[in-house]
PDB file of C-alpha atoms and ligand atoms in Angstrom:
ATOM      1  CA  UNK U   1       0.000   0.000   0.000  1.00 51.00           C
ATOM      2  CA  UNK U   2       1.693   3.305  -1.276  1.00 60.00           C
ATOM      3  CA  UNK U   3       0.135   6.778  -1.170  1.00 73.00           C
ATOM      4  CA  UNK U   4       1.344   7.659  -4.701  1.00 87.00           C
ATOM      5  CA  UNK U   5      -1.403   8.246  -7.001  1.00 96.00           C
ATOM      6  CA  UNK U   6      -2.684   5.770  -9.262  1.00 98.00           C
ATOM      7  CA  UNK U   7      -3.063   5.689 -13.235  1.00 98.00           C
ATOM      8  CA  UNK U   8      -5.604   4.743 -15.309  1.00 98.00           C
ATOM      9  CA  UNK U   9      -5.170   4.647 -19.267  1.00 99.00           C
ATOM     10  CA  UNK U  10      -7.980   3.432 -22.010  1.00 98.00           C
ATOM     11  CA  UNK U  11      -7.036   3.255 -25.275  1.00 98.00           C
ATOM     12  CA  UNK U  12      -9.668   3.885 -28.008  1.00 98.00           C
ATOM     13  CA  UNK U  13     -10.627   4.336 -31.148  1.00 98.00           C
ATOM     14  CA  UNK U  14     -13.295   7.190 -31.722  1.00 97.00           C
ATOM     15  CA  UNK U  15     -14.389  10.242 -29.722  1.00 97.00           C
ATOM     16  CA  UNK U  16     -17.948   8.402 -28.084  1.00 96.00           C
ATOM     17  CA  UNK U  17     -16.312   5.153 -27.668  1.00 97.00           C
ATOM     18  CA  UNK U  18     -14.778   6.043 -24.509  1.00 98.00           C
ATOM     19  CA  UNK U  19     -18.254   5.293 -23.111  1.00 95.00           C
ATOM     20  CA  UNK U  20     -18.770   1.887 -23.661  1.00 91.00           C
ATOM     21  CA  UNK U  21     -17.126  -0.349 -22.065  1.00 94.00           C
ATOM     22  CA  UNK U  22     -14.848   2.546 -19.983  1.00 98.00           C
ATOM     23  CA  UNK U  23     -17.748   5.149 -19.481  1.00 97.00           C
ATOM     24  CA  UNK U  24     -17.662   3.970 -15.733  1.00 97.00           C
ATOM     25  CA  UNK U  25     -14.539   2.755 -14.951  1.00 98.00           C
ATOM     26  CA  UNK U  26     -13.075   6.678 -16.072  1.00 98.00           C
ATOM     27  CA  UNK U  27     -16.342   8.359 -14.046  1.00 98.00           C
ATOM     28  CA  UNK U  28     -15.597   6.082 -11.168  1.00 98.00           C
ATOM     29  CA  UNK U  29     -11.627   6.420 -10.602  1.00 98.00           C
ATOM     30  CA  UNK U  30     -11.847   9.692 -11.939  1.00 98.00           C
ATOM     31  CA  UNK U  31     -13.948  10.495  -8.840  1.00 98.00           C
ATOM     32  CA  UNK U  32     -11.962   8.047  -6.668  1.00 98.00           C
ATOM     33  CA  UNK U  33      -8.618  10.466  -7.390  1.00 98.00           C
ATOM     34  CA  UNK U  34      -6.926   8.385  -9.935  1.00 98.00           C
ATOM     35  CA  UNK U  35      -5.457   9.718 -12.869  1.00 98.00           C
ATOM     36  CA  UNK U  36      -7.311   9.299 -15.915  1.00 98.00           C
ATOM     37  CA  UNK U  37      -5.628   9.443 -19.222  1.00 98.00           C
ATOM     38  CA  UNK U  38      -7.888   8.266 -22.356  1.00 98.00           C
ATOM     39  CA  UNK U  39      -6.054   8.638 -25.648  1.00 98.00           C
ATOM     40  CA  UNK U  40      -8.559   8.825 -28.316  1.00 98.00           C
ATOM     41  CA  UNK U  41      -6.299   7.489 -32.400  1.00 98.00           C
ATOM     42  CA  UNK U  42      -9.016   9.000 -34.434  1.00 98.00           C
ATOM     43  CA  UNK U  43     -10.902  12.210 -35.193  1.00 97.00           C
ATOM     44  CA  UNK U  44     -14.368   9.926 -36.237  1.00 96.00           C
ATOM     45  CA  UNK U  45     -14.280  12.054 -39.446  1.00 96.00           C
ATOM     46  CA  UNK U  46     -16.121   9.602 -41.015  1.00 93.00           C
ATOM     47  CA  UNK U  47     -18.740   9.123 -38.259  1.00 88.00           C
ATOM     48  CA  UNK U  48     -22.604   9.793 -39.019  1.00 89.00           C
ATOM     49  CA  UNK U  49     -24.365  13.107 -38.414  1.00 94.00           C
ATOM     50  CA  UNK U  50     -27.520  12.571 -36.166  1.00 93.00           C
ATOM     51  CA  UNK U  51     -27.406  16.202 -34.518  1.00 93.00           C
ATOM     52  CA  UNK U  52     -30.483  18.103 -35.623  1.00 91.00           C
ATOM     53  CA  UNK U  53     -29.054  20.838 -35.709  1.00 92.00           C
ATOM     54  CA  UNK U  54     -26.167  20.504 -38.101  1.00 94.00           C
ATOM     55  CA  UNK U  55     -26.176  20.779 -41.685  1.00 94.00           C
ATOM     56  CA  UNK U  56     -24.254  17.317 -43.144  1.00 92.00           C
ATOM     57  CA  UNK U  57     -22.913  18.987 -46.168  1.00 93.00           C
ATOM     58  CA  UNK U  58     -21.684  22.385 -44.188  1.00 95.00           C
ATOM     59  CA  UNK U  59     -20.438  20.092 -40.969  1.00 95.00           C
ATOM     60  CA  UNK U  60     -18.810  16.946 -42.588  1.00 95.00           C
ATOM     61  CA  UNK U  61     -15.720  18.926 -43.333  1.00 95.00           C
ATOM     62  CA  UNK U  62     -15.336  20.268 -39.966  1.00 96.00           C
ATOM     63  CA  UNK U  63     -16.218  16.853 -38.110  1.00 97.00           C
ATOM     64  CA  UNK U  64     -13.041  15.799 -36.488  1.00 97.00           C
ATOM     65  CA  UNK U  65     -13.426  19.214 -34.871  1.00 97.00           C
ATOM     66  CA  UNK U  66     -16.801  19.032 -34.429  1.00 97.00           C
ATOM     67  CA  UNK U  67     -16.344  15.004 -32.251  1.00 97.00           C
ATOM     68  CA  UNK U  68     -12.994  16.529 -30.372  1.00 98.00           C
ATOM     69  CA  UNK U  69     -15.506  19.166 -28.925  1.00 98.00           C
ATOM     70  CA  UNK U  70     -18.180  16.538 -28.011  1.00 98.00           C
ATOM     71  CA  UNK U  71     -15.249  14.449 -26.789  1.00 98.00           C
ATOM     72  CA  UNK U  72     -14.176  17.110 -24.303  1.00 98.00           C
ATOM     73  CA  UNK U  73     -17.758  18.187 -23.262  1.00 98.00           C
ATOM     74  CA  UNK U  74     -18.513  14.587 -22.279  1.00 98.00           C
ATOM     75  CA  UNK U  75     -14.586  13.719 -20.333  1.00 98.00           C
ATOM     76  CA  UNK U  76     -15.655  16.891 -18.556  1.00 98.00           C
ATOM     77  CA  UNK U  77     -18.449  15.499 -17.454  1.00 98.00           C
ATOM     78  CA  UNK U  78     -17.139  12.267 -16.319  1.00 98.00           C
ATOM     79  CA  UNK U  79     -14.216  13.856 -15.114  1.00 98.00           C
ATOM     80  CA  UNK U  80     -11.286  12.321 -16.583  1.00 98.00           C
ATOM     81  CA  UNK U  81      -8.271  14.204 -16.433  1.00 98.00           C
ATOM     82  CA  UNK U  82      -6.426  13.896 -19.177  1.00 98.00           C
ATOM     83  CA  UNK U  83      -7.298  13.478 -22.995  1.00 98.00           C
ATOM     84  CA  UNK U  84      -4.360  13.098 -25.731  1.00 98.00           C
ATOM     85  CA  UNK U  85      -4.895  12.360 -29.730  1.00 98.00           C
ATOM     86  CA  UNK U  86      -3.195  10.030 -31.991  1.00 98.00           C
ATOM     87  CA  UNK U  87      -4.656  12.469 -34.679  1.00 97.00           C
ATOM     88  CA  UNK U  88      -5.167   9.665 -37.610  1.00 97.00           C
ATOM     89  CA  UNK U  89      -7.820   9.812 -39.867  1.00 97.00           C
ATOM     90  CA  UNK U  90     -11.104   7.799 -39.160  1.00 97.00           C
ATOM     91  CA  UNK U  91     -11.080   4.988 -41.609  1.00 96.00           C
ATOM     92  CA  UNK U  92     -14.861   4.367 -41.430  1.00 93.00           C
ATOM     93  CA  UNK U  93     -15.948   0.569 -41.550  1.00 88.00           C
ATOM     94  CA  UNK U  94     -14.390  -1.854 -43.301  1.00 85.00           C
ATOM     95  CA  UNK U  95     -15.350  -2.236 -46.889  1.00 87.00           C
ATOM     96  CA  UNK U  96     -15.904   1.378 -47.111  1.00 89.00           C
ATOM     97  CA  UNK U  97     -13.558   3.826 -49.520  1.00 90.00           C
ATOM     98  CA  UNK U  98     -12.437   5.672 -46.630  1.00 92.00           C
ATOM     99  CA  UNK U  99     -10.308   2.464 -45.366  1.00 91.00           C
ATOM    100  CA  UNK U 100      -8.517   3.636 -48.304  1.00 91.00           C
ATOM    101  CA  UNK U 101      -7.634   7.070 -47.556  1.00 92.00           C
ATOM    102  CA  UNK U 102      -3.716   7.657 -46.762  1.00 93.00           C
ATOM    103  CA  UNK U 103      -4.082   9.823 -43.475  1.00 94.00           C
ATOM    104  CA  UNK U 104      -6.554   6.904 -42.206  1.00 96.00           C
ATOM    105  CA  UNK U 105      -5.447   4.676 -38.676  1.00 97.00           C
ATOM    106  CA  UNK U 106      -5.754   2.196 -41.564  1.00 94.00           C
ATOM    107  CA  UNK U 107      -3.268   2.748 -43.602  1.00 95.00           C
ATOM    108  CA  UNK U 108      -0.940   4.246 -40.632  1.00 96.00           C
ATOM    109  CA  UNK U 109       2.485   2.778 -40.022  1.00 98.00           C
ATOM    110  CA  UNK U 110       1.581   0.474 -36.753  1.00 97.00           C
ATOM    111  CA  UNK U 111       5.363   0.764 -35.623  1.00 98.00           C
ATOM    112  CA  UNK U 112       5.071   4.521 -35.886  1.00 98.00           C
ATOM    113  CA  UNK U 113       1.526   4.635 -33.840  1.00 98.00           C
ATOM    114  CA  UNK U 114       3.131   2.244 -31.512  1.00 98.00           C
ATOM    115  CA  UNK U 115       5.855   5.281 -30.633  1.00 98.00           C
ATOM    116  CA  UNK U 116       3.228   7.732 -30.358  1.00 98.00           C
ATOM    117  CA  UNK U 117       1.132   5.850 -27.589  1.00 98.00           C
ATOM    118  CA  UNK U 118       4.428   4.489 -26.075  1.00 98.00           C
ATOM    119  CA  UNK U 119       5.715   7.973 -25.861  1.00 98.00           C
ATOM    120  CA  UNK U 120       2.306   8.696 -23.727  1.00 98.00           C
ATOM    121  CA  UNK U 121       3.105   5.957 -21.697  1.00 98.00           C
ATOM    122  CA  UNK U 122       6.025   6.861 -19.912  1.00 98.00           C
ATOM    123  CA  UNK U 123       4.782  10.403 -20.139  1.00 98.00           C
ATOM    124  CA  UNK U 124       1.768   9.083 -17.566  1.00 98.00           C
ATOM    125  CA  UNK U 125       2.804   5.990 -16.357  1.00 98.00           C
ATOM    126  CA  UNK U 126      -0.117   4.611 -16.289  1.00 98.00           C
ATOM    127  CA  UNK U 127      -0.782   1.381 -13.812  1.00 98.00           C
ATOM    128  CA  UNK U 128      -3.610  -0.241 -15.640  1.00 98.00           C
ATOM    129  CA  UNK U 129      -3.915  -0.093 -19.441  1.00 99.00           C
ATOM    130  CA  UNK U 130      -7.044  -0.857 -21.195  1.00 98.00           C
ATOM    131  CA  UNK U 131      -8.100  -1.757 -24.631  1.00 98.00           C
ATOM    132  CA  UNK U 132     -10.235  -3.811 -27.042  1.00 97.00           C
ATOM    133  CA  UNK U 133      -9.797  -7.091 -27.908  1.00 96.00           C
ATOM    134  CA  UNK U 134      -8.371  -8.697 -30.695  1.00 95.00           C
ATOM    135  CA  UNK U 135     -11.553  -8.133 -32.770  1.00 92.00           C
ATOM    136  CA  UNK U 136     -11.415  -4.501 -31.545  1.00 91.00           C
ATOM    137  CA  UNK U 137     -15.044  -5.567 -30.063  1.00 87.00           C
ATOM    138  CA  UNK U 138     -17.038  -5.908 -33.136  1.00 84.00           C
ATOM    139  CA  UNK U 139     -14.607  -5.413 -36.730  1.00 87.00           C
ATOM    140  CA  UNK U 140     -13.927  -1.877 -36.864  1.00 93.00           C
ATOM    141  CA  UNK U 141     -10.448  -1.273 -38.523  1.00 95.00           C
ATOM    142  CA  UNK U 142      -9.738   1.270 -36.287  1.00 97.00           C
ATOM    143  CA  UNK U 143     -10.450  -0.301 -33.245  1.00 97.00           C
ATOM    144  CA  UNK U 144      -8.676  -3.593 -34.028  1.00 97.00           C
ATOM    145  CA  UNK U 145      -5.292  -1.447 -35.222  1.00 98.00           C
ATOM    146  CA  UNK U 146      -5.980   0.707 -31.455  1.00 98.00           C
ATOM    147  CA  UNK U 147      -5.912  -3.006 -29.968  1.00 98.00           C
ATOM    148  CA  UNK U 148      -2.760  -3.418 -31.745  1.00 98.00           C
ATOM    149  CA  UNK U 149      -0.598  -0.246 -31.198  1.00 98.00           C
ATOM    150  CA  UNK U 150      -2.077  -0.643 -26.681  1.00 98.00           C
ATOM    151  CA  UNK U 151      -0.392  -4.385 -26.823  1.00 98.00           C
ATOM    152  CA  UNK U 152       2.625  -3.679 -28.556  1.00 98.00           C
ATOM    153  CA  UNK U 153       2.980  -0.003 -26.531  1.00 98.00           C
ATOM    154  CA  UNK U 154       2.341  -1.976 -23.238  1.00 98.00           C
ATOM    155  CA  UNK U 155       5.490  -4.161 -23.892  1.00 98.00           C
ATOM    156  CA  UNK U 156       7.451  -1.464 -26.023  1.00 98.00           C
ATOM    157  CA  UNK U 157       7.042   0.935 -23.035  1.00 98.00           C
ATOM    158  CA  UNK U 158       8.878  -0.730 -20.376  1.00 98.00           C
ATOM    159  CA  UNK U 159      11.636  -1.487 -23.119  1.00 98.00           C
ATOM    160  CA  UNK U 160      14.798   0.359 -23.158  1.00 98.00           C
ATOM    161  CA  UNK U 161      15.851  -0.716 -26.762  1.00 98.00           C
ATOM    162  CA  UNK U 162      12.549   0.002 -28.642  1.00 98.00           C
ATOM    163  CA  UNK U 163      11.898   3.739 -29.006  1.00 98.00           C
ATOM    164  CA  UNK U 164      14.633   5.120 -26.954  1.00 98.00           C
ATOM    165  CA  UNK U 165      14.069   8.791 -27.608  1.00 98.00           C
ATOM    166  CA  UNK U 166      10.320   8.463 -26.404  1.00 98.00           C
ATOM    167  CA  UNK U 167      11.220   8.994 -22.641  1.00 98.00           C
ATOM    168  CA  UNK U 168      12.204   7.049 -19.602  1.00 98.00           C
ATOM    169  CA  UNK U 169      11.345   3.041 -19.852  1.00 98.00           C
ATOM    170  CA  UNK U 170       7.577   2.557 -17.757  1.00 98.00           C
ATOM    171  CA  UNK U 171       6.204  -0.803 -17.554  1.00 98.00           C
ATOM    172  CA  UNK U 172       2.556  -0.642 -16.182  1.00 98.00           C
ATOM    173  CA  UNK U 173       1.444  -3.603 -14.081  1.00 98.00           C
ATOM    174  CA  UNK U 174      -2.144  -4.759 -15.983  1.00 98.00           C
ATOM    175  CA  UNK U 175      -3.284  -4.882 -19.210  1.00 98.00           C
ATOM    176  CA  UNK U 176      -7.066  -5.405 -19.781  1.00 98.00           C
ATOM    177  CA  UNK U 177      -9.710  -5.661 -22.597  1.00 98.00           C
ATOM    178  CA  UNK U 178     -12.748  -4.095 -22.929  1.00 97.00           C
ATOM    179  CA  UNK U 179     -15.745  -6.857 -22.935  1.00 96.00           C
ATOM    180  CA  UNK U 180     -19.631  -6.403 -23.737  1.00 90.00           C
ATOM    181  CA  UNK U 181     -21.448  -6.892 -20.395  1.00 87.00           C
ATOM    182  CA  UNK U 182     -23.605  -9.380 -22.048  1.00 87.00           C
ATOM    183  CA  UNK U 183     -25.245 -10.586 -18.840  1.00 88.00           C
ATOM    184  CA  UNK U 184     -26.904  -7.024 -17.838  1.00 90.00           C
ATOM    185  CA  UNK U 185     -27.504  -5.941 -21.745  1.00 87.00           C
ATOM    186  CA  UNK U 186     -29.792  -8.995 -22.253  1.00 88.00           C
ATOM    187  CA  UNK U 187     -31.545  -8.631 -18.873  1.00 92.00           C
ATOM    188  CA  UNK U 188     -32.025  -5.262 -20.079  1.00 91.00           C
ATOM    189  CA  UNK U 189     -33.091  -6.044 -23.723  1.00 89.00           C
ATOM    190  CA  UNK U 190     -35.589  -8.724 -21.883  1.00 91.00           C
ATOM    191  CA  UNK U 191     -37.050  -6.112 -19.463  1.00 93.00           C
ATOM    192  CA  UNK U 192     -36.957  -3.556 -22.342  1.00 91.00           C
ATOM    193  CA  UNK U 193     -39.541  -5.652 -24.483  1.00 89.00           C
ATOM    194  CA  UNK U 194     -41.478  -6.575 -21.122  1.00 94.00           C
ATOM    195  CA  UNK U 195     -42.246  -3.130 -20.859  1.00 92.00           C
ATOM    196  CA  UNK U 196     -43.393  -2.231 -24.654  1.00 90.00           C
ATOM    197  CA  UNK U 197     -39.824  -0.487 -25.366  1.00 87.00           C
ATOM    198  CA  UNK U 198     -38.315  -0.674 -28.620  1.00 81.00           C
ATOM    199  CA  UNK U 199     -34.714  -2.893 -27.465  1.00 77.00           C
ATOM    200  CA  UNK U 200     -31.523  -0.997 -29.149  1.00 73.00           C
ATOM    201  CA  UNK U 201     -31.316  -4.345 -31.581  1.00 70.00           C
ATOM    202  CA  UNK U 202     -34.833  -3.578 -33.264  1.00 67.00           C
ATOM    203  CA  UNK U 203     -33.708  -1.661 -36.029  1.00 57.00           C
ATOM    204  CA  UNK U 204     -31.762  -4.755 -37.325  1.00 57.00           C
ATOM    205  CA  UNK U 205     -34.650  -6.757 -36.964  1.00 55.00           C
ATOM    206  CA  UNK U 206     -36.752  -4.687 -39.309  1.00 55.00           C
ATOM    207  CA  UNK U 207     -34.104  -4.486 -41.960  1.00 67.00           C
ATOM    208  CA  UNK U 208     -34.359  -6.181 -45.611  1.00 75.00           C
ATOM    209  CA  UNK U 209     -32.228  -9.617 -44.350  1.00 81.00           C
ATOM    210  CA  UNK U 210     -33.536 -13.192 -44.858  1.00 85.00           C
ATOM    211  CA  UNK U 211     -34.406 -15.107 -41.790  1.00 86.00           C
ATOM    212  CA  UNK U 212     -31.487 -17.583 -42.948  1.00 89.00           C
ATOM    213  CA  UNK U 213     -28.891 -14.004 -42.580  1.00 87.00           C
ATOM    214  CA  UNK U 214     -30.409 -13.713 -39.335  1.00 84.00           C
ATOM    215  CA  UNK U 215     -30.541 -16.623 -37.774  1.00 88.00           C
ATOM    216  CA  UNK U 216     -26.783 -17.348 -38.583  1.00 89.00           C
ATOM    217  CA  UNK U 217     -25.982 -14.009 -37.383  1.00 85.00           C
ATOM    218  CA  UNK U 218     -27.406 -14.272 -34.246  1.00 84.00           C
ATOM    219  CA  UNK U 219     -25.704 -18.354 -33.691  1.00 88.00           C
ATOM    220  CA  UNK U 220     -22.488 -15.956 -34.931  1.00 87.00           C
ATOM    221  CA  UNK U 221     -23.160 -13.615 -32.068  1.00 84.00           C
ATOM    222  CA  UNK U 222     -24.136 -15.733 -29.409  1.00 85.00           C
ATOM    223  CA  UNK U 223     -21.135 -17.754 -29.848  1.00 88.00           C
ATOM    224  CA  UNK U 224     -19.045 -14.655 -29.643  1.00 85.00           C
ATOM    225  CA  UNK U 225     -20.686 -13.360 -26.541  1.00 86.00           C
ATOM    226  CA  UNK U 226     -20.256 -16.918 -25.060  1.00 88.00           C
ATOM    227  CA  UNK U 227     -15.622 -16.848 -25.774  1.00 88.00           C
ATOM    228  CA  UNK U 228     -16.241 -13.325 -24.654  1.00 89.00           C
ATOM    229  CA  UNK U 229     -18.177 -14.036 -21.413  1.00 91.00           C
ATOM    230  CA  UNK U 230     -16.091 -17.190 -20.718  1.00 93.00           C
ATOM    231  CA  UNK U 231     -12.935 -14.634 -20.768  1.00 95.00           C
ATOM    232  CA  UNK U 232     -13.953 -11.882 -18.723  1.00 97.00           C
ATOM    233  CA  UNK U 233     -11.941 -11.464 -15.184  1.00 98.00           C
ATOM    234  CA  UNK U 234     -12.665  -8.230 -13.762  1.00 98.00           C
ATOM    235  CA  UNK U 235     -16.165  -6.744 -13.442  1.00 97.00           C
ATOM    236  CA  UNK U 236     -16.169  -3.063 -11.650  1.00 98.00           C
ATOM    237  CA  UNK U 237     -19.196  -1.670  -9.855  1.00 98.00           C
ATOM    238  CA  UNK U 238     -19.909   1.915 -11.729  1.00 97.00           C
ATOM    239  CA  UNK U 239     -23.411   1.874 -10.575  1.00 95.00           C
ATOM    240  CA  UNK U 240     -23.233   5.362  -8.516  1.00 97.00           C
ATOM    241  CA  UNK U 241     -21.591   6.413 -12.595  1.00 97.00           C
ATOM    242  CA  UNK U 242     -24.618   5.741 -14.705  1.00 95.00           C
ATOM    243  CA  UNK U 243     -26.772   8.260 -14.799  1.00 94.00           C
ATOM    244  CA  UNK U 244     -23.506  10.269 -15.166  1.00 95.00           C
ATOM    245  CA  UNK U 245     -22.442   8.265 -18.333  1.00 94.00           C
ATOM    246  CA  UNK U 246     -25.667   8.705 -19.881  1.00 93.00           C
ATOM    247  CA  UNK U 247     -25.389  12.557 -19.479  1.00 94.00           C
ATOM    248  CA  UNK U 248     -21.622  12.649 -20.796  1.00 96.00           C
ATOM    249  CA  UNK U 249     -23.205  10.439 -24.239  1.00 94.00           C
ATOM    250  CA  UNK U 250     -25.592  13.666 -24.490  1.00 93.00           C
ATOM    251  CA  UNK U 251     -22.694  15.427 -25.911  1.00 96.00           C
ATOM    252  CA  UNK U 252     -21.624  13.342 -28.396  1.00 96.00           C
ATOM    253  CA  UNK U 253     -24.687  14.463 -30.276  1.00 94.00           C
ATOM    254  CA  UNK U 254     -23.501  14.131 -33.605  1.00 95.00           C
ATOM    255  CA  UNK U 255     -23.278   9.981 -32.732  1.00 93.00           C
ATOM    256  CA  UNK U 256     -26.414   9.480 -30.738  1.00 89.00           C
ATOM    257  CA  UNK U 257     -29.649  10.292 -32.676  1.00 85.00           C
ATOM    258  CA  UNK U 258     -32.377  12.141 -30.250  1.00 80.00           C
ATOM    259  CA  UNK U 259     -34.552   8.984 -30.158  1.00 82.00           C
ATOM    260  CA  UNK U 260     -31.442   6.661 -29.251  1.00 82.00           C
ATOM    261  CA  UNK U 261     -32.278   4.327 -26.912  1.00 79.00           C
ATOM    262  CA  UNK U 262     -29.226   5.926 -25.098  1.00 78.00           C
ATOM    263  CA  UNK U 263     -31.321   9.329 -24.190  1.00 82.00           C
ATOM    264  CA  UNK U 264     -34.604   6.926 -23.644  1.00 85.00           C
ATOM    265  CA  UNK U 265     -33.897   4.258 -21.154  1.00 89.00           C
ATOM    266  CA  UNK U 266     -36.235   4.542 -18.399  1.00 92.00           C
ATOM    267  CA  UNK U 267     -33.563   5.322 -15.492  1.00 92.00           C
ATOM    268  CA  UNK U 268     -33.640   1.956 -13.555  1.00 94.00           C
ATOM    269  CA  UNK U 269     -32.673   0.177 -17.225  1.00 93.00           C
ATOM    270  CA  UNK U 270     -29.959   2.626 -17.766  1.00 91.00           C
ATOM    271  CA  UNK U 271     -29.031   1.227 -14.038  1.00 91.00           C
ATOM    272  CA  UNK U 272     -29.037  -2.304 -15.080  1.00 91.00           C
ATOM    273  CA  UNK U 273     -27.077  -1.243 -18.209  1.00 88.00           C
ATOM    274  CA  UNK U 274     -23.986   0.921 -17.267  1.00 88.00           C
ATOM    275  CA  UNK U 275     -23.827  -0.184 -14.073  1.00 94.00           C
ATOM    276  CA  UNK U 276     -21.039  -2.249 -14.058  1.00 97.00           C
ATOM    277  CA  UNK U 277     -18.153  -2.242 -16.720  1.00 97.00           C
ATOM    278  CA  UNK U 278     -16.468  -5.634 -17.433  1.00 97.00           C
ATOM    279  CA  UNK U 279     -13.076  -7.083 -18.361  1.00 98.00           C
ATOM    280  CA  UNK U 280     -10.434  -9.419 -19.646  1.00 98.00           C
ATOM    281  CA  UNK U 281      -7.400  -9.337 -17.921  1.00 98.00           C
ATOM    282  CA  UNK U 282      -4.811 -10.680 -19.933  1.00 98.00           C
ATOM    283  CA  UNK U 283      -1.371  -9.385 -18.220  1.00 98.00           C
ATOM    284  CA  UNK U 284      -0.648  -8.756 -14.719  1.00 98.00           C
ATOM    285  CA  UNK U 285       3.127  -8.352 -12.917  1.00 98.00           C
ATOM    286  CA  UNK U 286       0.952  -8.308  -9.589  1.00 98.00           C
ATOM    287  CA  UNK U 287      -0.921 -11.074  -7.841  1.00 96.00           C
ATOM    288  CA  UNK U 288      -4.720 -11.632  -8.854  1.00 95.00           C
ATOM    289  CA  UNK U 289      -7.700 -12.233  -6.918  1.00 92.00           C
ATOM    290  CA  UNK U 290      -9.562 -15.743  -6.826  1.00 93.00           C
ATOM    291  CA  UNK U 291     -12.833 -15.561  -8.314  1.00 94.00           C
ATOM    292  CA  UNK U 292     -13.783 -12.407 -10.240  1.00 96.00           C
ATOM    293  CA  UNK U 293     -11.859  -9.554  -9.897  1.00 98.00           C
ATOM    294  CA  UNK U 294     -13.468  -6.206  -9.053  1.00 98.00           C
ATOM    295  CA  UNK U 295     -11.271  -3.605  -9.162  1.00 98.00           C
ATOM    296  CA  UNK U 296      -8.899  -3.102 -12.119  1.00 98.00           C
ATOM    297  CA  UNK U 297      -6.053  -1.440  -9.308  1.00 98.00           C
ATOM    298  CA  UNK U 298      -6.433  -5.190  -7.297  1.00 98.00           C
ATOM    299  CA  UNK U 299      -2.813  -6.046  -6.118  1.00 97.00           C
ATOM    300  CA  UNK U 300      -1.455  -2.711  -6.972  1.00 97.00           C
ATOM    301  CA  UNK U 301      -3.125  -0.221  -4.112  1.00 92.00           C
TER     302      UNK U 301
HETATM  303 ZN1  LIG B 401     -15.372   3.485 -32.532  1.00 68.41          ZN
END
């Protein structure tokens, strides 16, 4: 037991994606007096446009700026207290011509955003590091290459030979993933259509896809949640954080339409939703817990 502050760092890919998955954790140590560092790689130029207010064809140029705003309205809000950019290009989802664009995290030189993020790492020394898994979640280019450049920085850091002139060698103690609290999102989506509510998956339901394309989708996805689920370590109460989550997501208005389920949860849902964040661990140089884990800091405070 030391007195010297801890560090928390997440890793992601998008301005809004520091929500899911971390929304809590960041609200929750932030509060507790950690240090919170979230390094966003992308500008989410290529994200949609659901704010009202905004014209697409006058804001699209001016949407990097537009989601680093948002991003800063809603880390205020949770209170995290630092925010640093990899400053690639979004490279929108895969398939999509702007995977192809040069300044994109897609086409980026891995061993190059490795130095950037391992320069931030012994800049913060963070304890715990935090990222996505190897699918980056759910495919996204961007958020599979962030997975990337957090594994190889988490290593690289603590390594005097690799990147020498990117500060003093730091090796944090824990490395975790990111992983889709399947458990309370299903108990949600169950209560959700108990009550009458439209569940957030309803929209793929409706769309043009034969029942064959969904039924294999859904075997697809329940066999993902089920290596995901049968992974996770670490689940950390953010219960007392949820209701402040859900206000942070209500700046990111350019990603959250007005009628997302996000703004509509009745409150006890929203509750059952963001009120706990989950977790793989998949390095620690400190002793674990038996049985599941509950604070991402265990073995380090
Ligand atoms: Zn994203």
């Amino acid at each position: 037991m030391s007195n010297r502050i801890l560090t928390l760092m997440a890793v992601h890919a998008h301005p809004d994606d520091e929500l899911i998955g971390t929304g809590g954790v960041l609200a929750r140590y932030s509060h507790e007096g950690v240090n919170t560092v979230l390094v966003t790689c992308t500008r989410g130029e290529v994200g949609e446009i659901h704010d009202p207010d905004l014209n697409e064809e006058e804001a699209r140029p001016r949407l990097g700026d537009i989601r680093i705003a948002e991003l800063n309205c809603a880390l205020e809000i949770i209170g995290v207290k630092h925010s640093e950019q990899l400053g690639y290009r979004d490279s929108g989802m895969i398939g999509t011509p702007d995977n192809e664009d040069p300044r994109c995290f897609n086409k980026a030189d891995l061993g190059e955003a490795t130095g950037k993020l391992v320069r931030l790492v012994r800049q913060y020394k963070p304890d715990v590091i935090t990222t996505y898994n190897e699918i980056g979640g759910y495919g996204h280019p961007d958020h599979i290459n962030a997975h990337r450049i957090a594994v190889a920085a988490f290593d690289a850091a603590a390594d005097p030979a690799q990147y020498p002139d990117a500060g003093e060698p730091h090796q944090a103690q824990k490395l975790y993933y990111t992983s889709w609290n399947f458990k309370r999102w299903q108990q949600m989506t169950e209560e959700m259509k108990a009550r009458g509510l439209k569940s957030p998956w309803e929209d793929d339901e409706d769309s043009d896809k034969t029942p064959e394309q969904r039924e294999k989708e859904q075997t697809e996805w329940m066999e993902r949640m089920q290596t995901e689920m049968a992974r996770q370590t670490t689940e950390v109460d953010t219960h007392e954080y949820a209701t402040l989550v859900r206000r942070a997501a209500r700046c990111h208005r350019t990603q959250f339409s007005q009628d997302s389920f996000f703004y509509t949860l009745p409150e006890d849902l929203n509750h059952l939703a963001f009120g706990a964040d989950t977790f793989a661990r998949i390095k620690s140089f400190v002793p674990v817990p038996e049985g599941t884990e509950t604070d991402l800091f265990a073995g380090i405070r």
